[in-house]
Amino acid sequence: MAILTCVAVIALVPFGPAAAQDPSKLAPHVEQSSSFPKTSLVGPSRNLDKSQPLYLQGDELVYDTGGNRVIARGNVEIYYNNYILTADQVVYDQSANTLTAVGNVTLKEPNGNIVRADRYTLTDDFRDGFVQSLSIVATDDTRIAAERATRRGGNVTVFTNGRFTPCKSAPGMPPLWCISAATVIHDQQAATITYQDAQFEIFGIPVLYTPYFQHADPSVKRKSGFLMPEFSSSSTLGFGSVIPYYFALAPNYDFLFYPMYTSRQGVLWQGDWRHRTENGQYYIKLAGIDQDAADLPSAIVDREQYNGWRGSIETRGLFSLSSWWKFGWDVTLESDDTFRRFYKLDNILLTDRVNRVFVEGLSDRNYMGINLYHFGGLMFDQEPFLFGQSESYAYPIVDYNYVFADPILGGELTWNTNALSYSDNQDPVDINYTNVNGSSQMNRVVTELNWRRRFTDPIGITYTPFGQLRGDLYQINNYVDPAATTDAAATVVGETSLARGMALGGITVAYPWVANSSRGSHVIEPIGQIITRQASIDQRSLPNEDAMSLVFDDTNLFEWNKFSGYDRIETGTRANVGVQYTFQANTGGYARILAGQSYQIAGDNAYADPGYNSTGNPVFTPYSGLETNRSDYVLGAYVAPIEGVQLISQSRFDDRDWDLRRQDAGANIMFGPFQASAIYAFLNTDPTNGIYSAQEDIYSSLGIRLTDRWSVRAAARYDIDADQLASDMFQVKYADECFVLTATYTDNYYHNEDIVDGQTLMLRFELKHLGEFGYSTDALDYVFGEQQSGG
């Protein structure tokens, strides 16, 4: 055996990706996530270290001085820059500067790709070459086979009679799909793969022919060009088609143009702009149509108001101003509240439009947030709003929180401040009283000092005393007085300024009892808390804008103030008691159960008799479970007995007869091929949310992986009190190494003039390295005729 060592200028340069980076993924529709990773067919380019030697070994080494050649025969191996070339024979022609490998040629690249050929001829720098009977197997089992291949210019490789497939197949069996072409050209610099006289085959049967076809190298994340089309059919839009064109304008910004043609409504123009900067990123989504009102369904009320241009602008951004400060926004502006709903531009059914612009700062001990909000109602029973109608504004809401570094009286002292400027411009049709014009303003500043300290005595009892000093300033104008409003009349408060203050003190006492067993540790902890404040504070006449949501459960049983915002505060003396049990299993299982009750001992109960707003509804629910001096019982259970099983239950029971007043329960189970979840909700009444009778429903889903490739999933929401199905979904998915098919059927049982009540079928095909194709329809009369017509 002879070994030849030489230092040669040899550059093995496989095909590689473009150098552009992927910008922000803020806009999810610009680039949908793929089921397959971005990998090159033949591997990325590598910078070779030309100072490294080339090692060659074989059973026999012949120096042909006359022909100026070096010939290696028998088990020949060449090592260079982590490339390994093996062959039966290798001939290095020094005159022609070529290296030819013959017989069982295998080239293993550093990226894991394997190239096989009968004959492989390269220049001495490996830039250009000719390959006969080529076969390439990439690391992800993608295969390219060709009768021969030629590389020229160190950049372009031409495959003759080539076949490409990422699918595995048994010996003698054709792959699931492949592309065959008379000529396949891979341009590494342009990062494109071009097919001439190509046909798409399924199980070896040609189903589609094209004389010319080109796509980006699969390793390329961004490249200008057409994307896979999407098609749809709808009873309101008709047949629809989208052929997106993507503009990769720069490494840090791009634009996607994807107008949707609809046979019944015309062209919906759409475009997404994304931009990543040095300190942040943002995106803008545009949609618009020159609407012909005559084309809209006749069921839409006053459809003539939508004649002409309709559209929306959706934008979101986040920027870092410094190490502590950030600035951002989340804003959607629309010509009317039915445009995005009618053209299904939101992925969920929204009841409110909330726009936000914010600045936030966070350091070690303090936080400041400045938020500006715009609220617009999208409820079906509300009148359609244009800008300036049925809208509310918070401009701004300022929050400042500071934790003092040094202990005060041995405890922690915090300072919190909230400032709010708010206006509410309701549509007059939503107002219940003729003497209210629907426009009101409120300015408010709240500041408070909070202190607490924790002690533990020798037997393990913990004592946590706490205190608070709070002051509020209000300036209001044209507000309905909740305390002087009845079902028949309302009192409007003109421009008024007022103040209120509160001082509270209290203590929380807990005595944990710990016991250990062979299965784990048990902790039983009785907890008691008493809080005393002024017996009464004049607040029922104040507006309530941020404390309307009131849910009493185990999570806020020991809160100093159980209201959700600043506009309402507890008064008098209140005691909160409960017992908590915690179990920590040695195997990792966990359980925590908390049960308790709250008592109004002295002073006014702030949760009783809330008063009414301009729409005639209570400013917060009068059935929270706290409206009586002895509250309802609350129970919370959080259990994770084994890995993959999680159970949560939050309950509220009437204090007199233990009737269930509120229940939220959920379960999530992952076991083997099964994944199941269920959510149950029961609410007795809540007039503030328009719920005047008990509401009870359940949502459940079940997913089963039938095989390594097939899976099914089903979900349904059932309205128990109405005894009817609210929605259902069924999905079948096939996924292998090269192909994904997802079929999803959904049925929503609601009706509105802007929304089709009924079924939708969505099909999604994804071919590895080529992209995805989607089709959706809600026109299923021919499949579900009786059900559709009867809905």
mmCIF file of C-alpha atoms in Angstrom, residues 487-728:
data_model
loop_
_atom_site.group_PDB
_atom_site.id
_atom_site.type_symbol
_atom_site.label_atom_id
_atom_site.label_comp_id
_atom_site.label_asym_id
_atom_site.label_seq_id
_atom_site.Cartn_x
_atom_site.Cartn_y
_atom_site.Cartn_z
ATOM 1 C CA ASP A 487 -85.068 50.943 35.396
ATOM 2 C CA ALA A 488 -87.150 54.026 34.598
ATOM 3 C CA ALA A 489 -84.818 57.019 34.827
ATOM 4 C CA ALA A 490 -81.181 58.064 35.036
ATOM 5 C CA THR A 491 -79.370 60.927 36.715
ATOM 6 C CA VAL A 492 -76.581 62.487 34.685
ATOM 7 C CA VAL A 493 -73.609 63.940 36.568
ATOM 8 C CA GLY A 494 -72.126 67.037 34.921
ATOM 9 C CA GLU A 495 -68.547 68.238 35.198
ATOM 10 C CA THR A 496 -67.464 67.270 38.719
ATOM 11 C CA SER A 497 -64.209 66.777 40.641
ATOM 12 C CA LEU A 498 -63.992 64.670 43.777
ATOM 13 C CA ALA A 499 -61.554 62.707 45.902
ATOM 14 C CA ARG A 500 -61.604 59.630 48.087
ATOM 15 C CA GLY A 501 -59.076 57.960 50.359
ATOM 16 C CA MET A 502 -58.671 54.714 52.192
ATOM 17 C CA ALA A 503 -56.445 53.226 54.877
ATOM 18 C CA LEU A 504 -56.419 49.520 55.608
ATOM 19 C CA GLY A 505 -54.563 47.203 57.879
ATOM 20 C CA GLY A 506 -54.680 43.484 58.361
ATOM 21 C CA ILE A 507 -52.891 40.254 59.007
ATOM 22 C CA THR A 508 -52.743 36.797 57.429
ATOM 23 C CA VAL A 509 -52.050 33.816 59.673
ATOM 24 C CA ALA A 510 -51.231 30.332 58.389
ATOM 25 C CA TYR A 511 -50.278 27.180 60.269
ATOM 26 C CA PRO A 512 -48.934 24.450 57.944
ATOM 27 C CA TRP A 513 -48.991 20.852 59.247
ATOM 28 C CA VAL A 514 -46.514 18.613 57.465
ATOM 29 C CA ALA A 515 -46.585 14.812 57.321
ATOM 30 C CA ASN A 516 -44.372 12.495 55.287
ATOM 31 C CA SER A 517 -45.322 9.067 54.036
ATOM 32 C CA SER A 518 -43.830 6.424 51.815
ATOM 33 C CA ARG A 519 -45.630 7.969 48.838
ATOM 34 C CA GLY A 520 -44.770 11.631 49.404
ATOM 35 C CA SER A 521 -45.329 14.660 51.602
ATOM 36 C CA HIS A 522 -48.646 16.047 52.842
ATOM 37 C CA VAL A 523 -49.224 19.632 53.962
ATOM 38 C CA ILE A 524 -52.470 20.799 55.569
ATOM 39 C CA GLU A 525 -52.519 24.562 56.068
ATOM 40 C CA PRO A 526 -55.383 26.456 57.771
ATOM 41 C CA ILE A 527 -55.285 30.115 56.682
ATOM 42 C CA GLY A 528 -57.055 33.075 58.242
ATOM 43 C CA GLN A 529 -57.014 36.722 57.218
ATOM 44 C CA ILE A 530 -58.668 39.846 58.597
ATOM 45 C CA ILE A 531 -58.692 43.254 56.925
ATOM 46 C CA THR A 532 -60.099 46.439 58.436
ATOM 47 C CA ARG A 533 -60.817 49.721 56.638
ATOM 48 C CA GLN A 534 -63.213 52.618 56.878
ATOM 49 C CA ALA A 535 -66.742 51.445 57.414
ATOM 50 C CA SER A 536 -68.007 53.352 54.378
ATOM 51 C CA ILE A 537 -66.626 55.210 51.372
ATOM 52 C CA ASP A 538 -68.769 57.226 48.982
ATOM 53 C CA GLN A 539 -68.076 55.407 45.720
ATOM 54 C CA ARG A 540 -71.411 54.118 44.400
ATOM 55 C CA SER A 541 -71.907 57.372 42.484
ATOM 56 C CA LEU A 542 -68.536 57.032 40.758
ATOM 57 C CA PRO A 543 -68.353 55.578 37.255
ATOM 58 C CA ASN A 544 -67.023 52.049 36.910
ATOM 59 C CA GLU A 545 -64.896 51.401 33.842
ATOM 60 C CA ASP A 546 -62.178 48.955 34.922
ATOM 61 C CA ALA A 547 -63.815 46.931 37.730
ATOM 62 C CA MET A 548 -66.792 45.525 35.852
ATOM 63 C CA SER A 549 -65.397 41.982 35.723
ATOM 64 C CA LEU A 550 -65.925 40.345 39.114
ATOM 65 C CA VAL A 551 -65.190 36.648 39.532
ATOM 66 C CA PHE A 552 -64.935 35.312 43.067
ATOM 67 C CA ASP A 553 -62.949 32.065 43.304
ATOM 68 C CA ASP A 554 -60.043 30.513 45.168
ATOM 69 C CA THR A 555 -57.459 32.609 43.308
ATOM 70 C CA ASN A 556 -58.601 35.896 44.902
ATOM 71 C CA LEU A 557 -59.964 34.596 48.205
ATOM 72 C CA PHE A 558 -57.108 36.263 50.135
ATOM 73 C CA GLU A 559 -56.765 39.370 47.970
ATOM 74 C CA TRP A 560 -57.027 42.685 49.823
ATOM 75 C CA ASN A 561 -59.455 43.925 47.177
ATOM 76 C CA LYS A 562 -61.333 41.391 45.057
ATOM 77 C CA PHE A 563 -62.461 43.918 42.458
ATOM 78 C CA SER A 564 -60.637 43.634 39.137
ATOM 79 C CA GLY A 565 -59.786 47.346 38.831
ATOM 80 C CA TYR A 566 -59.391 50.649 40.641
ATOM 81 C CA ASP A 567 -62.899 52.115 40.301
ATOM 82 C CA ARG A 568 -64.320 50.006 43.122
ATOM 83 C CA ILE A 569 -62.739 49.114 46.476
ATOM 84 C CA GLU A 570 -63.804 47.034 49.457
ATOM 85 C CA THR A 571 -64.995 48.807 52.595
ATOM 86 C CA GLY A 572 -65.455 47.867 56.239
ATOM 87 C CA THR A 573 -63.943 44.882 57.996
ATOM 88 C CA ARG A 574 -63.695 41.578 56.171
ATOM 89 C CA ALA A 575 -62.392 38.153 57.206
ATOM 90 C CA ASN A 576 -61.205 35.538 54.708
ATOM 91 C CA VAL A 577 -60.688 31.966 55.896
ATOM 92 C CA GLY A 578 -59.689 28.775 54.182
ATOM 93 C CA VAL A 579 -57.748 25.553 54.360
ATOM 94 C CA GLN A 580 -55.229 24.336 51.820
ATOM 95 C CA TYR A 581 -54.027 20.809 51.252
ATOM 96 C CA THR A 582 -50.920 20.054 49.192
ATOM 97 C CA PHE A 583 -49.536 16.663 48.248
ATOM 98 C CA GLN A 584 -46.180 16.149 46.537
ATOM 99 C CA ALA A 585 -45.621 12.546 45.455
ATOM 100 C CA ASN A 586 -42.188 10.988 45.323
ATOM 101 C CA THR A 587 -42.970 9.967 41.740
ATOM 102 C CA GLY A 588 -43.549 13.590 40.682
ATOM 103 C CA GLY A 589 -47.326 13.714 41.079
ATOM 104 C CA TYR A 590 -48.859 16.825 42.582
ATOM 105 C CA ALA A 591 -52.171 17.959 44.072
ATOM 106 C CA ARG A 592 -53.338 21.205 45.664
ATOM 107 C CA ILE A 593 -56.832 21.890 47.035
ATOM 108 C CA LEU A 594 -57.993 25.171 48.550
ATOM 109 C CA ALA A 595 -61.432 25.747 50.079
ATOM 110 C CA GLY A 596 -62.658 28.847 51.850
ATOM 111 C CA GLN A 597 -65.165 31.570 52.477
ATOM 112 C CA SER A 598 -65.250 35.333 53.039
ATOM 113 C CA TYR A 599 -67.173 37.285 55.720
ATOM 114 C CA GLN A 600 -68.190 40.941 55.870
ATOM 115 C CA ILE A 601 -67.891 41.579 59.606
ATOM 116 C CA ALA A 602 -68.562 45.327 59.822
ATOM 117 C CA GLY A 603 -69.207 48.297 57.569
ATOM 118 C CA ASP A 604 -70.732 48.498 54.105
ATOM 119 C CA ASN A 605 -70.496 45.528 51.776
ATOM 120 C CA ALA A 606 -69.170 47.080 48.549
ATOM 121 C CA TYR A 607 -70.239 44.045 46.514
ATOM 122 C CA ALA A 608 -73.943 44.551 47.180
ATOM 123 C CA ASP A 609 -76.250 46.844 45.183
ATOM 124 C CA PRO A 610 -73.830 47.898 42.406
ATOM 125 C CA GLY A 611 -76.072 50.403 40.601
ATOM 126 C CA TYR A 612 -76.753 50.736 36.858
ATOM 127 C CA ASN A 613 -74.973 52.190 33.833
ATOM 128 C CA SER A 614 -76.345 54.009 30.783
ATOM 129 C CA THR A 615 -77.444 50.769 29.103
ATOM 130 C CA GLY A 616 -79.522 49.765 32.123
ATOM 131 C CA ASN A 617 -77.208 46.954 33.208
ATOM 132 C CA PRO A 618 -75.466 46.680 36.607
ATOM 133 C CA VAL A 619 -71.976 48.208 36.650
ATOM 134 C CA PHE A 620 -70.743 44.865 37.984
ATOM 135 C CA THR A 621 -72.508 41.607 38.621
ATOM 136 C CA PRO A 622 -74.766 41.615 41.700
ATOM 137 C CA TYR A 623 -74.452 37.811 41.847
ATOM 138 C CA SER A 624 -70.727 37.452 42.506
ATOM 139 C CA GLY A 625 -71.146 35.354 45.643
ATOM 140 C CA LEU A 626 -69.884 38.267 47.764
ATOM 141 C CA GLU A 627 -73.110 40.297 47.786
ATOM 142 C CA THR A 628 -74.138 38.924 51.206
ATOM 143 C CA ASN A 629 -72.209 39.301 54.454
ATOM 144 C CA ARG A 630 -71.451 35.605 54.364
ATOM 145 C CA SER A 631 -70.046 34.756 50.961
ATOM 146 C CA ASP A 632 -70.467 31.666 48.871
ATOM 147 C CA TYR A 633 -67.995 28.830 49.354
ATOM 148 C CA VAL A 634 -65.138 28.584 46.875
ATOM 149 C CA LEU A 635 -63.157 25.468 46.049
ATOM 150 C CA GLY A 636 -60.135 25.097 43.818
ATOM 151 C CA ALA A 637 -58.429 21.818 42.921
ATOM 152 C CA TYR A 638 -55.265 21.431 40.838
ATOM 153 C CA VAL A 639 -54.152 17.855 40.291
ATOM 154 C CA ALA A 640 -51.381 16.297 38.185
ATOM 155 C CA PRO A 641 -51.261 12.665 39.388
ATOM 156 C CA ILE A 642 -48.953 11.362 36.659
ATOM 157 C CA GLU A 643 -47.027 12.756 33.744
ATOM 158 C CA GLY A 644 -49.343 13.785 30.935
ATOM 159 C CA VAL A 645 -52.454 14.241 33.110
ATOM 160 C CA GLN A 646 -53.596 17.650 34.370
ATOM 161 C CA LEU A 647 -56.908 18.394 36.088
ATOM 162 C CA ILE A 648 -58.215 21.799 37.194
ATOM 163 C CA SER A 649 -61.495 22.668 38.892
ATOM 164 C CA GLN A 650 -62.755 25.986 40.295
ATOM 165 C CA SER A 651 -66.157 25.933 41.974
ATOM 166 C CA ARG A 652 -68.437 28.296 43.863
ATOM 167 C CA PHE A 653 -71.314 27.003 46.005
ATOM 168 C CA ASP A 654 -74.216 28.868 47.573
ATOM 169 C CA ASP A 655 -73.607 29.522 51.255
ATOM 170 C CA ARG A 656 -77.139 28.489 52.237
ATOM 171 C CA ASP A 657 -78.026 25.355 50.305
ATOM 172 C CA TRP A 658 -74.686 24.470 48.601
ATOM 173 C CA ASP A 659 -76.216 24.858 45.141
ATOM 174 C CA LEU A 660 -73.594 25.236 42.432
ATOM 175 C CA ARG A 661 -73.275 28.893 41.369
ATOM 176 C CA ARG A 662 -70.217 28.791 39.142
ATOM 177 C CA GLN A 663 -67.985 26.035 37.836
ATOM 178 C CA ASP A 664 -64.918 26.024 35.610
ATOM 179 C CA ALA A 665 -63.237 22.684 35.086
ATOM 180 C CA GLY A 666 -60.657 21.450 32.669
ATOM 181 C CA ALA A 667 -58.697 18.301 31.941
ATOM 182 C CA ASN A 668 -55.801 17.594 29.621
ATOM 183 C CA ILE A 669 -54.590 14.030 29.122
ATOM 184 C CA MET A 670 -51.727 12.787 26.985
ATOM 185 C CA PHE A 671 -51.277 9.037 27.110
ATOM 186 C CA GLY A 672 -49.568 7.035 24.398
ATOM 187 C CA PRO A 673 -51.258 7.810 21.066
ATOM 188 C CA PHE A 674 -54.149 9.628 22.770
ATOM 189 C CA GLN A 675 -54.469 13.327 23.527
ATOM 190 C CA ALA A 676 -57.721 14.491 25.059
ATOM 191 C CA SER A 677 -58.948 17.688 26.650
ATOM 192 C CA ALA A 678 -62.235 18.917 28.056
ATOM 193 C CA ILE A 679 -63.451 22.234 29.442
ATOM 194 C CA TYR A 680 -66.722 22.567 31.344
ATOM 195 C CA ALA A 681 -68.227 25.924 32.316
ATOM 196 C CA PHE A 682 -71.324 26.727 34.336
ATOM 197 C CA LEU A 683 -72.481 30.231 35.225
ATOM 198 C CA ASN A 684 -75.703 30.840 37.046
ATOM 199 C CA THR A 685 -76.413 34.475 36.062
ATOM 200 C CA ASP A 686 -74.390 37.550 35.119
ATOM 201 C CA PRO A 687 -76.554 40.471 33.924
ATOM 202 C CA THR A 688 -73.506 42.653 33.239
ATOM 203 C CA ASN A 689 -72.632 40.271 30.401
ATOM 204 C CA GLY A 690 -76.212 39.840 29.220
ATOM 205 C CA ILE A 691 -76.596 36.434 30.919
ATOM 206 C CA TYR A 692 -80.011 36.423 32.610
ATOM 207 C CA SER A 693 -80.343 32.671 33.035
ATOM 208 C CA ALA A 694 -77.970 29.829 33.814
ATOM 209 C CA GLN A 695 -75.419 29.092 31.108
ATOM 210 C CA GLU A 696 -73.761 25.705 30.847
ATOM 211 C CA ASP A 697 -71.579 24.297 28.097
ATOM 212 C CA ILE A 698 -68.746 21.879 27.528
ATOM 213 C CA TYR A 699 -65.939 21.782 25.000
ATOM 214 C CA SER A 700 -64.008 18.582 24.382
ATOM 215 C CA SER A 701 -61.417 17.364 21.923
ATOM 216 C CA LEU A 702 -59.790 14.012 21.241
ATOM 217 C CA GLY A 703 -56.782 13.258 19.095
ATOM 218 C CA ILE A 704 -55.551 9.766 18.255
ATOM 219 C CA ARG A 705 -52.385 8.812 16.419
ATOM 220 C CA LEU A 706 -53.539 5.714 14.588
ATOM 221 C CA THR A 707 -50.192 4.895 13.006
ATOM 222 C CA ASP A 708 -46.878 6.629 12.478
ATOM 223 C CA ARG A 709 -48.502 8.462 9.571
ATOM 224 C CA TRP A 710 -52.235 8.643 10.220
ATOM 225 C CA SER A 711 -53.942 10.628 12.961
ATOM 226 C CA VAL A 712 -57.450 11.887 13.623
ATOM 227 C CA ARG A 713 -58.799 14.649 15.828
ATOM 228 C CA ALA A 714 -62.314 15.657 16.773
ATOM 229 C CA ALA A 715 -63.700 18.521 18.844
ATOM 230 C CA ALA A 716 -67.133 19.787 19.803
ATOM 231 C CA ARG A 717 -68.763 22.463 21.935
ATOM 232 C CA TYR A 718 -72.175 21.641 23.343
ATOM 233 C CA ASP A 719 -74.552 24.189 24.863
ATOM 234 C CA ILE A 720 -76.059 22.159 27.664
ATOM 235 C CA ASP A 721 -78.685 24.626 28.865
ATOM 236 C CA ALA A 722 -79.953 25.170 25.313
ATOM 237 C CA ASP A 723 -79.607 21.437 24.580
ATOM 238 C CA GLN A 724 -77.921 22.000 21.237
ATOM 239 C CA LEU A 725 -74.562 21.612 19.584
ATOM 240 C CA ALA A 726 -72.716 24.920 19.222
ATOM 241 C CA SER A 727 -69.830 23.782 17.022
ATOM 242 C CA ASP A 728 -67.949 20.679 15.981
#
